[in-house]
Coordinates of C-alpha atoms and ligand atoms in Angstrom, one line a residue:
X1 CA -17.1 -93.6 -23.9
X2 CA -15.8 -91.3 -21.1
X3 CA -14.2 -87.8 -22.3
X4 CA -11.1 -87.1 -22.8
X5 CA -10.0 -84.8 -20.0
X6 CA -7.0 -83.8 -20.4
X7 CA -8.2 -82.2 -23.7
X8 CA -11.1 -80.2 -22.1
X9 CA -9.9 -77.0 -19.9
X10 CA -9.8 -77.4 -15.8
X11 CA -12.5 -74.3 -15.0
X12 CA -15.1 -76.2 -17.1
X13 CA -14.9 -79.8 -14.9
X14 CA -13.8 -77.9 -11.4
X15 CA -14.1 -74.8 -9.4
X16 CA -10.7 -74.9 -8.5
X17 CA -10.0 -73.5 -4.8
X18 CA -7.7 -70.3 -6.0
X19 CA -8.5 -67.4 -3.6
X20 CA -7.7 -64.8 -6.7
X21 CA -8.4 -64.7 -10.3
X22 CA -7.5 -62.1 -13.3
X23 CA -9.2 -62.1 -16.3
X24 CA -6.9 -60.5 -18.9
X25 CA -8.8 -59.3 -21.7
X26 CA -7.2 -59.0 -25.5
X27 CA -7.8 -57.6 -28.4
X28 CA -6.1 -59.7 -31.4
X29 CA -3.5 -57.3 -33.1
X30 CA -3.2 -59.6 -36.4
X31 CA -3.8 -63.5 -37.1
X32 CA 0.4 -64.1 -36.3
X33 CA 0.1 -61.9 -33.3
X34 CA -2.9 -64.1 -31.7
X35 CA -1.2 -67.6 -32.6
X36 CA 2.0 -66.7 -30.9
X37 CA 0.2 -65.7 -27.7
X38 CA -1.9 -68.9 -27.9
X39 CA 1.9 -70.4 -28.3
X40 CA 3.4 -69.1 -25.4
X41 CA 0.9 -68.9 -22.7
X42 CA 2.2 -70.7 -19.9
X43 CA 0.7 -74.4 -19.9
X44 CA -3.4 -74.6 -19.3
X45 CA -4.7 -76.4 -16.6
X46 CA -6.6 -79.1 -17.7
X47 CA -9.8 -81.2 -16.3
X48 CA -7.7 -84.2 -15.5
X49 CA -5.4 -81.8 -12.9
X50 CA -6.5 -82.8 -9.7
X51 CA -8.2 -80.2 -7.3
X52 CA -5.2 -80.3 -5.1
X53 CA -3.1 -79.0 -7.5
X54 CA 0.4 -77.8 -6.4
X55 CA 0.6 -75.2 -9.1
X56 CA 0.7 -72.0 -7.9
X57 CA -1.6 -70.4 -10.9
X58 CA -3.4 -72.1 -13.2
X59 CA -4.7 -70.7 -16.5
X60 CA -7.5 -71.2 -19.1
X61 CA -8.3 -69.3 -22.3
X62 CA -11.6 -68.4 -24.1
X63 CA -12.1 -66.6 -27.6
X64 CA -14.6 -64.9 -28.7
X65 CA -16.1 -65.1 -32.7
X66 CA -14.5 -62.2 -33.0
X67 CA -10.9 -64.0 -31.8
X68 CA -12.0 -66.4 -34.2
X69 CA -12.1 -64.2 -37.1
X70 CA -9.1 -62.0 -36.0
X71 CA -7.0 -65.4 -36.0
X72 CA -8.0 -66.2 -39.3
X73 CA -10.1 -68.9 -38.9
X74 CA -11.4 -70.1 -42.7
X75 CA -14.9 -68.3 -42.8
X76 CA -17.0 -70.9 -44.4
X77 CA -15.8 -72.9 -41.3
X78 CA -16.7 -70.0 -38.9
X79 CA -20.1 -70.0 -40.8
X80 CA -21.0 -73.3 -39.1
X81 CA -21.4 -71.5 -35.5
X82 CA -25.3 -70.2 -34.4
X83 CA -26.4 -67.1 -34.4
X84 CA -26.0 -66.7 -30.7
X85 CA -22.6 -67.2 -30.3
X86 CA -21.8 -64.9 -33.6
X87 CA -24.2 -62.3 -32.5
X88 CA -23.5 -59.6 -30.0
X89 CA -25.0 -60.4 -26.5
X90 CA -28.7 -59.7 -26.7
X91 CA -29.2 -57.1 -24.7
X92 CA -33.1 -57.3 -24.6
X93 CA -32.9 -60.8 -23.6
X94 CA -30.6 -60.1 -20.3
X95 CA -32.7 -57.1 -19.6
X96 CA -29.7 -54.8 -20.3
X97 CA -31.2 -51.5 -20.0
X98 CA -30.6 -48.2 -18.9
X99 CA -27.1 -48.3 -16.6
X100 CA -26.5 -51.7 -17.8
X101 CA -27.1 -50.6 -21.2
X102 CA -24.2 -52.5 -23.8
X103 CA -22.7 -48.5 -24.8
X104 CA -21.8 -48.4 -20.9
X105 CA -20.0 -51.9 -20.5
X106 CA -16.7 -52.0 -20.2
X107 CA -16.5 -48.6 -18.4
X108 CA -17.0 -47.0 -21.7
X109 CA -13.2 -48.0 -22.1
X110 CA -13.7 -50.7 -25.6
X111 CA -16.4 -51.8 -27.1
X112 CA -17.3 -55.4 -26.9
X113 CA -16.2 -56.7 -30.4
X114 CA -12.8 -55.2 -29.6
X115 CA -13.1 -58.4 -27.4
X116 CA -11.1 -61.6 -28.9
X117 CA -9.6 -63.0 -26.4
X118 CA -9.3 -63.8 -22.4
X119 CA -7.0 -65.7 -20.2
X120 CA -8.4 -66.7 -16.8
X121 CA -5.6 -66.7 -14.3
X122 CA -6.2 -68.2 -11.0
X123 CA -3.6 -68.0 -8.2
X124 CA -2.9 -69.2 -4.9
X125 CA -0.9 -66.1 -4.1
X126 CA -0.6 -62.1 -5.8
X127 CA 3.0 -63.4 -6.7
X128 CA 2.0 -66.3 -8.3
X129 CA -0.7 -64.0 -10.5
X130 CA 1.6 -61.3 -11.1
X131 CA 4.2 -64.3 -12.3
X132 CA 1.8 -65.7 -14.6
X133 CA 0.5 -62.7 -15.9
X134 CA 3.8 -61.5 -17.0
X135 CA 4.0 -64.5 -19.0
X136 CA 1.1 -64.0 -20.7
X137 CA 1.8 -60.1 -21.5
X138 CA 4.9 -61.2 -22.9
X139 CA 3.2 -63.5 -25.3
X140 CA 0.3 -61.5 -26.3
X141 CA 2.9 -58.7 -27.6
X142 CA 1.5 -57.2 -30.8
X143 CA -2.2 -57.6 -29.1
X144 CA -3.9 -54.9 -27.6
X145 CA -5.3 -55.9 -23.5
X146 CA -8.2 -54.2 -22.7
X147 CA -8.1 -52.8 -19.5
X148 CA -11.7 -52.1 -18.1
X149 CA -11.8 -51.1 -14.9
X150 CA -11.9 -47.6 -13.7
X151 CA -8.4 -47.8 -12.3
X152 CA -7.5 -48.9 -15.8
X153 CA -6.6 -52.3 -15.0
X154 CA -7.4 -55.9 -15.2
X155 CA -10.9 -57.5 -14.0
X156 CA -9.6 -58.9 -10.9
X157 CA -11.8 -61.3 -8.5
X158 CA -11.0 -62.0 -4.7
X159 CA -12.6 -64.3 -2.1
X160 CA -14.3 -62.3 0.8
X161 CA -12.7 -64.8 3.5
X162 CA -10.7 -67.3 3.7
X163 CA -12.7 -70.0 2.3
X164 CA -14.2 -69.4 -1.3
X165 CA -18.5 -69.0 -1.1
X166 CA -19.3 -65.9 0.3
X167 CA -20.8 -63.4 -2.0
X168 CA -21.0 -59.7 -1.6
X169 CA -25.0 -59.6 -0.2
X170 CA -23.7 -62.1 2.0
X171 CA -25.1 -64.9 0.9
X172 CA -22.7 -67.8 -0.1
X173 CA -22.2 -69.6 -3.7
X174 CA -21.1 -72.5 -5.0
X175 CA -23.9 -74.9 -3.3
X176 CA -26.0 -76.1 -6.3
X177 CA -24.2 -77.5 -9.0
X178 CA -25.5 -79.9 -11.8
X179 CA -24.8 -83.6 -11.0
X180 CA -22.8 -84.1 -14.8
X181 CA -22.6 -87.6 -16.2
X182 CA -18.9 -87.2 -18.3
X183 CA -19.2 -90.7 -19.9
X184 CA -21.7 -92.1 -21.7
X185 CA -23.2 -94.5 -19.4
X186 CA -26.9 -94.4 -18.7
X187 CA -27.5 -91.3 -16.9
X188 CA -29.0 -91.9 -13.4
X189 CA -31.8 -90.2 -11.7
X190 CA -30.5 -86.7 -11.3
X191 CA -27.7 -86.7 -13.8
X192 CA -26.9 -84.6 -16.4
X193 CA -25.3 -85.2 -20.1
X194 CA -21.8 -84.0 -20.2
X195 CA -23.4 -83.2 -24.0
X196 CA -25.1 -80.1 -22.2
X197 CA -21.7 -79.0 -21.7
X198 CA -19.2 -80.0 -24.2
X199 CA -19.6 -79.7 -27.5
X200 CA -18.6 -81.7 -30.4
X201 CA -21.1 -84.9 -29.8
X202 CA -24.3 -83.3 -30.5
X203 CA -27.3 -85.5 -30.8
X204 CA -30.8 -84.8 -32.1
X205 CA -32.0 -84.7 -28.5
X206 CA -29.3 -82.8 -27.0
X207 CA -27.9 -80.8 -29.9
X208 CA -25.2 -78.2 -30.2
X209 CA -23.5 -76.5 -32.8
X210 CA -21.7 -76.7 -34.6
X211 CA -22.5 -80.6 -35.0
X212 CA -19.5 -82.6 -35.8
X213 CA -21.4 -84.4 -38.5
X214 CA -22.2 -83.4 -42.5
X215 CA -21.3 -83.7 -45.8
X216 CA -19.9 -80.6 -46.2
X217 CA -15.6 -81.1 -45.3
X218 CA -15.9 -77.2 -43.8
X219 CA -19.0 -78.4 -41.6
X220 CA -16.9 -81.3 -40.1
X221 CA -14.1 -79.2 -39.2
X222 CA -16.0 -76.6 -37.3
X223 CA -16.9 -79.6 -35.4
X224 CA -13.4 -80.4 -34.5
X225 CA -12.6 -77.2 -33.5
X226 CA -15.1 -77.2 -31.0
X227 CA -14.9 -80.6 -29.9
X228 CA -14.4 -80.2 -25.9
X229 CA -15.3 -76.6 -25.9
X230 CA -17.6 -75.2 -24.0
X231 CA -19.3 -71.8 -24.3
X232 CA -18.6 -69.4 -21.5
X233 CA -21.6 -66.4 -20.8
X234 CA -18.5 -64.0 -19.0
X235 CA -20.7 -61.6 -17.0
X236 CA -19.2 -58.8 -15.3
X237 CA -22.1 -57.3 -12.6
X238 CA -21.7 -54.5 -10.6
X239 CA -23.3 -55.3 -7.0
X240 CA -24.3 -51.9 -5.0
X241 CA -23.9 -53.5 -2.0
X242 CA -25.0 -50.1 -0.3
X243 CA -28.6 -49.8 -1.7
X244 CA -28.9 -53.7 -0.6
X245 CA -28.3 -52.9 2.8
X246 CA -30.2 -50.3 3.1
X247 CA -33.5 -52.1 1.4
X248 CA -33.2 -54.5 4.0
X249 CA -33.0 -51.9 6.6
X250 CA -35.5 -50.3 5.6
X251 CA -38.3 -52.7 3.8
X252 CA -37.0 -55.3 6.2
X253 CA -39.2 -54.1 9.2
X254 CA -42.0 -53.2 7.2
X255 CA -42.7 -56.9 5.6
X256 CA -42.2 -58.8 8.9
X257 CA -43.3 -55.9 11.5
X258 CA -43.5 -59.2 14.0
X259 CA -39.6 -59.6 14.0
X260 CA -36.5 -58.1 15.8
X261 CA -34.5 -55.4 13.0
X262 CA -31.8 -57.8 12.2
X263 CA -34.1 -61.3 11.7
X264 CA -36.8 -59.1 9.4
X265 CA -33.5 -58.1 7.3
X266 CA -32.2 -61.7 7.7
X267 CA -35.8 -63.6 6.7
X268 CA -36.1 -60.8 3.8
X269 CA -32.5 -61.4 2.3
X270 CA -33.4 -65.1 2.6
X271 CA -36.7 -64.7 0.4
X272 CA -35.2 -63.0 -2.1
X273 CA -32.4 -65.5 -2.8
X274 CA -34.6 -69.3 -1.5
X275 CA -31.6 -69.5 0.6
X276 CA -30.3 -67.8 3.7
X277 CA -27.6 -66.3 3.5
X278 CA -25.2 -69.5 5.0
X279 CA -26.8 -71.6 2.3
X280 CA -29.8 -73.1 4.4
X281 CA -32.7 -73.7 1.5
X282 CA -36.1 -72.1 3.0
X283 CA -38.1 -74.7 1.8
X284 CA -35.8 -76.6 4.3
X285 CA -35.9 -74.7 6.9
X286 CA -38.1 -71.9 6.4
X287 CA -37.8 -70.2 10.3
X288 CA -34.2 -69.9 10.5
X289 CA -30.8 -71.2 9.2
X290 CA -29.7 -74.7 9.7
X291 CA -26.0 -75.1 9.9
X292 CA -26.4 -78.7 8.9
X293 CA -28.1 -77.9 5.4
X294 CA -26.7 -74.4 4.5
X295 CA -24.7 -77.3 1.8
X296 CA -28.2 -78.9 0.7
X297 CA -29.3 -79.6 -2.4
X298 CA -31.7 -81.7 -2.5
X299 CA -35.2 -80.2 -2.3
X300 CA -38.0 -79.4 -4.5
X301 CA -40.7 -77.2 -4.8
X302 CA -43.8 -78.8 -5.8
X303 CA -45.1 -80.8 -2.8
X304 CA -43.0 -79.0 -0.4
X305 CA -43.9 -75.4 -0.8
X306 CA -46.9 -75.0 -3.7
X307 CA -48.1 -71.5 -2.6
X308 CA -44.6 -70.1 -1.9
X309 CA -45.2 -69.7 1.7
X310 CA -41.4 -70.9 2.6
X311 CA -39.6 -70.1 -0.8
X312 CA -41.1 -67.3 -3.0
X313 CA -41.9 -67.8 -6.2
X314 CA -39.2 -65.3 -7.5
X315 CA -36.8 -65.9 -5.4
X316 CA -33.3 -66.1 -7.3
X317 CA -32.9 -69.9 -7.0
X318 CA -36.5 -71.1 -7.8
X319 CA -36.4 -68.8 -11.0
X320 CA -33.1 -70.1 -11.9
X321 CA -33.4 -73.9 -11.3
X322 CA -37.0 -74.4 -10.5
X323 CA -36.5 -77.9 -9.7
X324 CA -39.7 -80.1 -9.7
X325 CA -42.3 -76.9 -10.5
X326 CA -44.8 -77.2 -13.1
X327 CA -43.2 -75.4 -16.3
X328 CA -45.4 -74.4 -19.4
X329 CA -46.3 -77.0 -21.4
X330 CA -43.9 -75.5 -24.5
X331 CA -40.7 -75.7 -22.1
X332 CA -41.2 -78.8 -20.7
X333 CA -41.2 -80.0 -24.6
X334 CA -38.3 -78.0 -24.9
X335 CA -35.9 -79.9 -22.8
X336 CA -37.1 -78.4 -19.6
X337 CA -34.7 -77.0 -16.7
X338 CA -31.8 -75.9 -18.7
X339 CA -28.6 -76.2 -16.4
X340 CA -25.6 -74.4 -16.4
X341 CA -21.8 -74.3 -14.9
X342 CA -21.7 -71.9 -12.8
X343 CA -17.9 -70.4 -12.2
X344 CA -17.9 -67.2 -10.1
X345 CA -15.7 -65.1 -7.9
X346 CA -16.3 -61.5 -6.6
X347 CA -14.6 -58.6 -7.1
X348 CA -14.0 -55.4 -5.3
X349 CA -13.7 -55.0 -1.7
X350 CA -16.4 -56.1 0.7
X351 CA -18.6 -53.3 2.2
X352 CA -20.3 -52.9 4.9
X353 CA -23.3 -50.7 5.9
X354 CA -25.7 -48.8 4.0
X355 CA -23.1 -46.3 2.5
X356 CA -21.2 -46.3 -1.1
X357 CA -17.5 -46.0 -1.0
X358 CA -17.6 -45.4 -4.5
X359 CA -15.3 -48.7 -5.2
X360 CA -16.4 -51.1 -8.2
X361 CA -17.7 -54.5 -6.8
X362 CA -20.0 -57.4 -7.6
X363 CA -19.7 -60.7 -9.1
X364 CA -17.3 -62.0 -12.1
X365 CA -19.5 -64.7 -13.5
X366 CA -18.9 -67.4 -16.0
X367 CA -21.6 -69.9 -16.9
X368 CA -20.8 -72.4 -19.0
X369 CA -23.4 -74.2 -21.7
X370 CA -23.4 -76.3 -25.2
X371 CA -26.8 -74.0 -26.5
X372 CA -26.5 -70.4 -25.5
X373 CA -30.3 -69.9 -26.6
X374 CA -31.4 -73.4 -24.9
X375 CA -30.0 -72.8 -21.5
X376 CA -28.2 -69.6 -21.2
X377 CA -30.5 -66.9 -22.8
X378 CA -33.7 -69.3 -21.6
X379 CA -32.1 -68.7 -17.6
X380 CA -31.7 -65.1 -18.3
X381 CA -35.1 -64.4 -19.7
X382 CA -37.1 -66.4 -17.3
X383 CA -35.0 -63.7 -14.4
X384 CA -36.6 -60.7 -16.5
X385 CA -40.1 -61.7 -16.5
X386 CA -41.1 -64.9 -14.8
X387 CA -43.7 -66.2 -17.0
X388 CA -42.4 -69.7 -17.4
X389 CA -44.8 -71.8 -14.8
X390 CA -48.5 -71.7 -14.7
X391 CA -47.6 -72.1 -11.0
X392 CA -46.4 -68.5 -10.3
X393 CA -49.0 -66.1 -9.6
X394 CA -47.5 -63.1 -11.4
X395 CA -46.6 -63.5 -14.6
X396 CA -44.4 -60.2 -14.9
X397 CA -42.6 -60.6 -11.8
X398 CA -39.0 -60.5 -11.8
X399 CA -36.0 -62.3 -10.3
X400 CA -34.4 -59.7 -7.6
X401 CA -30.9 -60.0 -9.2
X402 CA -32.5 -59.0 -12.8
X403 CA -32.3 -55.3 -14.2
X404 CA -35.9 -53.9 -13.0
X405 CA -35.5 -51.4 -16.3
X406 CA -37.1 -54.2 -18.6
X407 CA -40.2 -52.5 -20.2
X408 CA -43.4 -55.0 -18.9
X409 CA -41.5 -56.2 -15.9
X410 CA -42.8 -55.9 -12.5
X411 CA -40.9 -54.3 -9.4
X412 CA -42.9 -55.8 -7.2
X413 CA -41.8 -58.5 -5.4
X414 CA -44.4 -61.3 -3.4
X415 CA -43.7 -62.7 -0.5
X416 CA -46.9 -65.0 0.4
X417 CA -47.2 -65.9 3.9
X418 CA -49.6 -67.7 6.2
X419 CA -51.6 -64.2 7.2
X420 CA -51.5 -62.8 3.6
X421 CA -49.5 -62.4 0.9
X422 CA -46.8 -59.2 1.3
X423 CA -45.3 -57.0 -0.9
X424 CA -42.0 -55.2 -1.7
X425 CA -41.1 -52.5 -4.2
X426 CA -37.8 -54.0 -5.9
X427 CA -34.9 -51.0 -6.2
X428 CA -31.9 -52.0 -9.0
X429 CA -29.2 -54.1 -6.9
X430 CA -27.5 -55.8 -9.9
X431 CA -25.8 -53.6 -12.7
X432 CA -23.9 -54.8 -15.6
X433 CA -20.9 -53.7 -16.7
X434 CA -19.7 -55.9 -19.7
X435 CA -20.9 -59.7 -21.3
X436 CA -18.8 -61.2 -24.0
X437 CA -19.1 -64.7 -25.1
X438 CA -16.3 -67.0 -25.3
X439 CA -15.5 -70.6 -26.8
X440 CA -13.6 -72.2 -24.2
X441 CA -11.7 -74.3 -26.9
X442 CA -10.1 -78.2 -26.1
X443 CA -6.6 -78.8 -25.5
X444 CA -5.8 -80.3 -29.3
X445 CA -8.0 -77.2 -30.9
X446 CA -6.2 -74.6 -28.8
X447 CA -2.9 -75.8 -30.5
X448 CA -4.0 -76.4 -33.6
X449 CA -5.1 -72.6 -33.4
X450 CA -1.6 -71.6 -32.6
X451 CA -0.1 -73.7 -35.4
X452 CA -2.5 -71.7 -37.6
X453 CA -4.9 -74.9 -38.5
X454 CA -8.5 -74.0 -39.5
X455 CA -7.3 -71.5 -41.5
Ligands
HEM501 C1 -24.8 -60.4 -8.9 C2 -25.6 -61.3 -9.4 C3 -25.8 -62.7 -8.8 C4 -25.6 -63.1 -7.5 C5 -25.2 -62.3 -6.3 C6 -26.0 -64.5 -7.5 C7 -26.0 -65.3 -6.3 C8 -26.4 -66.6 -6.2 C9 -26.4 -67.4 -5.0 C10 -26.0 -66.9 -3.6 C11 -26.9 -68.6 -5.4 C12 -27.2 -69.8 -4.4 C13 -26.0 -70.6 -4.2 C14 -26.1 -72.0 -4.9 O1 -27.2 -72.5 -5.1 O2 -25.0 -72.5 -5.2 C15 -27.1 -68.6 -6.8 C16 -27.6 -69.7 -7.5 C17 -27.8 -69.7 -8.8 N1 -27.6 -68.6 -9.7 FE1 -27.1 -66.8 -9.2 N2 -26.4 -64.9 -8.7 C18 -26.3 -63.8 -9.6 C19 -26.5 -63.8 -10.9 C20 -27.0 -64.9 -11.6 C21 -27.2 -64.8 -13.0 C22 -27.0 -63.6 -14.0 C23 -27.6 -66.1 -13.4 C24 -27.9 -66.5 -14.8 C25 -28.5 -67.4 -15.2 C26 -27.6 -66.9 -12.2 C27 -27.9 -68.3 -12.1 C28 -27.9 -69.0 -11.0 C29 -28.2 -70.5 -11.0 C30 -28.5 -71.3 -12.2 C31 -28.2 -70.9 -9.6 C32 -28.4 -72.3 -9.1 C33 -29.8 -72.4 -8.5 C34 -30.1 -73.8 -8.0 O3 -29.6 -74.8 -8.7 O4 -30.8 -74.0 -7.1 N3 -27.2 -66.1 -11.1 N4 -26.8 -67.4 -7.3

């Protein structure tokens, strides 16, 4: 069987190349309210529109449980989700402590249930997003939009260049993506189940919920209703570009006294992503970037780099996809590597240097999973404390990106190397200003939502 596309939304199959995005944010006024918005949103982009796509916007929606509930969804259907999605965003899990603490999010502006609803806008052009969005505004009348930022507007994300990647930091995204099988032919070496993704065809080995299987009528149609979906993590982190710079500067010439100012800050930055900041993997090319692989995926760990002397241990990309390394025995029987989509764009405008303008920045991030606690929350707690591989040799060291205010974390960052392993005291980079999780719903459920069905 291959999947329907054009019933599954267009961010969840592509990272469609649409230098600006808006994420308007809604709070449902009253069940009639939300259905005539979902009615008159201008048409969603779908996974079968081609990457070329003429449109000048394109547009995808997520609700939240919350947006569930506030549409009047029946509850003994809306009983049949799991904890995690129903739940608020476990803040001890993500390490949301201290300025990244949940009463901050959201610039203090809303609370997090006030959440319902979003509407990704992506747009070739500020006309074409201001177009769309008045669309939406005029359908979501008798909703509430929550407007977060400290200007009191929209969370807005921008392209740095003129070609989509770059991150603030500098490094660049959008490299590593999992290889998705979206039929169900045998999965070859490398592959991933589109069931990691979508939901509605859970299995025993690869299950989701809700299942789209039961006795129980109410059980069946909460299946429906998701079939298609996804669930979106939508992160909203604060980068201080500032302090980065400054680390580097600093702590740069201190860990690799050997080197020139700008290559120590260059070969730091690189070990605390696994990648320099074109792209090049170290484990690749552990001296310098390599034009030639700053796209390159395909490495591992294990044989190539055991004692971390190219890649460290906790760098951001062998915490968050360690590849081939030895995990604990308990993950590995647990499905292993969990992957995610990854969908990001930055916001704010880029900095340079080691001073703050005071302007809000960082990275709008959407990852995308069928089992919030199987892949999402697993990735998030493994960047808190790394004690998921026997392999690395501190068990409460912590993923640079993380929030260094989790109680038993480490700031200490390792950076082994041929005369002796080095060390670096971690500062906060990575603050986070709101989470909310969404249900990206299929096509067919999106409409039946607006004609009132599941109620
Ligand atoms: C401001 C915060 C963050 C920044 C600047 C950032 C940046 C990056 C960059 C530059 C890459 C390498 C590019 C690539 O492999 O495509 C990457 C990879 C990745 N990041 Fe992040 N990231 C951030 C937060 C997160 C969070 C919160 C997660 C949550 C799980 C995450 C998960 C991943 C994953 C799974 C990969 C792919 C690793 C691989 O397959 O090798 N990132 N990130």
């Amino acid at each position: 069987m291959a999947l329907d596309l054009t019933d599954i939304q267009g961010l969840i199959h592509h990272f469609y190349p649409y230098p600006m995005t808006r994420h308007l944010l809604f709070q449902i006024g009253n069940p009639a309210a939300g259905m005539n918005l979902l009615k008159n949103l201008a048409p969603l982009t779908n996974a079968a529109d081609p990457l070329s796509s003429t449109r000048e916007s394109l547009l995808n929606v997520g609700i939240t449980y919350g947006g569930l509930k506030a549409l009047g969804v029946k509850t003994s259907i809306l009983k049949a989700f799991p904890d995690d999605f129903r739940d608020e965003p476990a803040q001890i899990t993500m390490g949301d402590f201290e300025a990244s603490n949940p009463s901050k999010w959201w610039n203090g502006k809303f609370k997090t249930q006030q959440v319902h609803l979003v509407v990704h806008l992506f747009g070739k052009s500020v006309e074409a997003l201001e177009q769309v969005t008045a669309i939406v505004r005029t359908a979501a009348v008798g909703n509430q939009e929550l407007l977060p930022t400290i200007k009191q507007g929209p969370i807005e994300g921008k392209w740095l260049g003129d070609t989509p990647g770059e991150l603030h930091f500098g490094y660049h995204d959008g490299i590593s993506h999992p290889a998705i099988r979206w039929d169900d032919d045998p999965i070859q070496e490398g592959e991933v189940d589109y069931r990691h993704f979508i939901l509605g065809y859970s299995t025993g080995e690869i299950p989701s919920t809700p299942p789209a299987f039961g006795s129980d009528p109410d059980s069946v149609r909460a299946g429906e209703l998701v079939r298609n979906g996804t669930y979106s993590i939508f992160r909203w982190l604060h980068q201080d570009v500032a302090s980065f710079n400054s680390f580097l500067n600093t702590e740069g010439p201190k860990v690799f006294p050997e080197l020139s100012l700008k290559d120590a800050e260059e070969l730091l930055a690189a070990k605390l992503m696994g990648r320099w900041r074109d792209g090049t993997p170290l484990v690749s090319s552990p001296t310098a970037p390599n034009t030639a692989l700053s796209k390159s995926d395909n490495f591992g760990y294990a044989l190539d780099d055991p004692d971390g002397l190219k890649c460290p241990f906790s760098a951001h990309i062998r915490v968050t996809n360690p590849r081939d390394q030895v995990l604990n025995h308990l993950i590995t029987l647990t499905g292993g590597v969990p992957r995610v989509i990854r969908r990001g764009t930055p916001y704010g405008p880029k900095l340079t240097g080691t001073v703050d303008d005071g302007e809000e920045r960082g990275l709008v991030g959407m990852f995308l999973c069928a089992n919030i606690r199987r892949q999402y929350y697993k990735l998030a707690a493994w960047m808190k404390v790394n004690d998921f591989s026997p392999a690395f040799p501190n068990q409460h060291a912590q993923d640079p990106l993380a929030n260094r205010k989790t109680p038993d974390a480490s700031d200490q960052f390792l950076i082994p190397t041929a005369t002796g392993d080095r060390t670096v005291t971690l500062p906060d980079f990575v603050i986070t200003k709101g989470t909310a999780f969404f249900l990206l719903p299929g096509l067919q459920t999106l409409q039946k939502l607006a004609d009132g069905g599941f109620r």
